[in-house]
C-alpha positions in Angstrom: 48.0 59.3 89.3 49.4 60.3 92.6 51.7 63.1 91.3 54.6 64.8 93.0 53.5 68.1 94.7 54.5 71.4 92.9 56.5 74.1 94.5 54.0 76.3 96.3 53.5 80.0 96.6 54.8 81.8 99.7 51.3 81.8 101.3 50.9 78.0 100.8 54.3 76.9 102.0 53.1 76.6 105.6 50.9 73.7 104.5 53.5 72.0 102.5 53.9 68.9 104.7 50.2 68.3 104.7 50.2 68.6 100.9 53.0 66.1 100.6 51.2 63.5 102.8 48.0 63.7 100.6 50.0 63.3 97.4 48.6 66.5 95.8 49.7 70.1 95.7 50.0 73.4 94.0 49.7 76.9 95.4 46.7 79.1 94.7 48.7 82.3 94.5 48.4 84.8 91.8 49.0 83.5 88.3 50.0 85.3 85.2 46.5 85.6 83.8 44.1 83.3 82.1 45.0 83.8 78.4 46.4 80.8 76.5 50.2 80.7 76.7 51.8 80.8 73.3 53.1 77.4 72.3 51.1 75.4 74.8 49.1 73.5 72.2 51.8 73.2 69.5 54.2 70.3 68.7 57.2 71.0 70.8 60.9 70.6 70.4 62.2 68.6 73.4 65.6 68.9 75.0 67.5 68.0 78.1 68.3 70.8 80.5 69.4 73.9 78.5 71.4 75.1 81.4 74.2 72.7 80.5 75.6 74.9 77.7 75.9 77.8 80.1 77.4 75.7 83.0 81.0 77.0 82.4 80.1 80.6 83.1 79.9 81.9 86.7 80.9 78.4 88.0 77.3 77.1 87.7 76.8 73.9 89.7 76.7 70.7 87.7 73.5 68.9 88.5 73.1 65.3 87.6 69.7 63.8 88.4 69.3 60.1 89.0 68.3 57.8 86.1 64.7 57.5 87.3 64.1 61.3 87.3 64.0 63.5 84.1 63.4 67.2 83.7 62.3 67.6 80.1 62.3 71.1 78.5 60.2 71.9 75.4 60.6 75.1 73.3 63.1 76.3 75.9 64.9 78.6 73.4 63.5 81.8 71.9 66.4 82.7 69.6 67.0 85.9 71.6 70.3 85.6 73.5 69.1 87.7 76.5 65.9 85.7 77.0 67.6 82.4 76.4 70.1 83.2 79.2 67.1 83.8 81.5 65.6 80.5 80.5 68.9 78.6 80.9 69.2 79.7 84.5 65.5 79.0 85.1 66.1 75.4 84.0 69.2 75.3 86.2 67.1 76.4 89.1 64.5 73.8 88.5 67.1 71.0 88.2 68.8 72.3 91.4 65.6 72.3 93.3 64.8 68.8 92.3 68.3 67.7 93.1 68.0 69.2 96.6 64.7 67.4 97.2 66.0 64.1 95.9 69.1 64.4 98.2 66.9 65.6 101.1 69.4 68.5 101.5 68.2 72.0 102.4 71.8 73.2 102.2 72.4 72.0 98.6 74.5 74.7 96.9 72.2 74.9 93.9 69.5 76.5 96.0 71.5 79.6 97.1 73.0 79.8 93.7 69.7 80.1 91.8 67.5 81.6 94.5 67.8 84.6 96.7 65.6 86.8 99.0 62.1 85.5 99.8 62.4 82.8 97.1 65.4 81.2 98.8 63.7 80.9 102.1 60.6 79.4 100.4 62.7 76.9 98.5 64.5 75.7 101.6 61.2 75.4 103.4 59.8 73.4 100.5 62.7 71.0 100.5 62.4 70.6 104.3 58.8 69.7 103.8 59.8 66.7 101.7 62.4 65.7 104.3 59.9 66.0 107.1 57.3 63.9 105.2 60.0 61.3 104.4 59.1 61.7 100.7 60.9 62.0 97.4 59.7 61.5 93.8 60.4 59.7 90.6 59.4 60.0 86.9 59.4 62.7 84.2 58.3 66.3 84.5 57.7 68.2 81.3 58.3 72.0 81.3 56.9 73.9 78.4 55.3 77.1 77.0 57.9 79.5 78.5 57.3 83.2 78.2 60.0 85.7 79.1 59.5 89.4 79.8 62.6 91.5 80.2 62.6 94.6 82.3 65.9 96.3 81.6 69.1 94.4 81.7 68.8 92.9 85.2 65.2 92.0 85.8 62.9 89.5 84.1 59.7 87.6 84.6 59.2 84.0 83.4 55.9 82.2 83.1 55.9 78.5 82.2 54.0 75.3 82.5 54.8 71.9 84.0 53.1 68.6 83.3 53.6 66.2 86.2 51.4 63.4 84.8 54.4 61.1 84.6 55.9 62.1 88.0 55.0 60.2 91.2 55.7 60.5 95.0 58.2 58.0 96.4 58.8 57.0 100.0 62.4 57.9 100.9 62.9 54.9 103.2 61.2 52.1 101.3 61.5 53.6 97.8 57.9 52.6 97.2 56.3 54.6 94.4 52.7 55.8 95.0 50.6 55.6 91.8 47.3 55.9 93.6 44.7 57.6 91.4 44.2 61.3 92.1 41.7 64.0 91.2 44.4 66.7 91.1 45.4 68.2 87.8 48.9 67.3 86.6 49.3 70.8 85.1 51.0 73.6 87.0 51.5 77.2 86.0 54.6 79.0 87.3 55.3 82.7 87.5 58.8 83.7 88.5 60.5 87.0 89.1 64.3 86.9 88.5 67.2 89.4 89.1 70.6 89.2 87.5 73.4 89.2 90.0 77.0 90.5 89.6 78.2 87.2 88.4 75.6 87.2 85.6 73.3 84.6 87.1 69.6 85.0 86.9 68.3 84.2 90.4 64.7 83.7 91.4 63.5 86.3 93.9 59.9 85.3 93.9 57.9 82.3 92.6 54.2 81.6 92.5 52.6 78.4 91.3 49.0 77.4 90.5 47.9 73.9 89.9 45.2 73.2 87.4 45.4 76.6 85.6 43.7 76.2 82.2 46.5 77.9 80.4 48.7 74.8 80.9 46.2 72.2 79.7 47.7 70.5 76.7 
């Protein structure tokens, strides 16, 4: 199927508009290794965005995606409060990014709330690529197999997978959904660096993605 393009690595963002127009994507930046991610092949517990339970803290933005778009999170809780807080804000960032793309708004407040430094500029550029290509998306994206590594109290790395097999590009003007067959893999591996700000929000400072990584095949 003609899947929605994934958020690209810094090096790949310059080609984002071309990627959108061909209906495929995924950066080839560094991934988090080639070992199988724990939980990738197991039956998974599914939930809506886990960021909702933390929304009251730090005035987190309330994101409501349209009815034709779903971000589905599987095994998104570890039982460790510190790691679960990181995952909650990671989900908030994903929802906020998708919301900005759907609105076609590079100034959407969710971006500067959940991103900073290099990652913020990359995210704005990525949303702008959708706007320039006059594209949006529809369908369901499944996020699964998260792995959190804490580095002290204010730094963390999160690796996770996305399955975009049920997500499709959509023309922003005509609302026509493109389901043309594609040879591109629907699986994307994400590797994110996060820093905790003074308000207690885990913000992405760097993000790399790799489409077709074998660790995400499920």
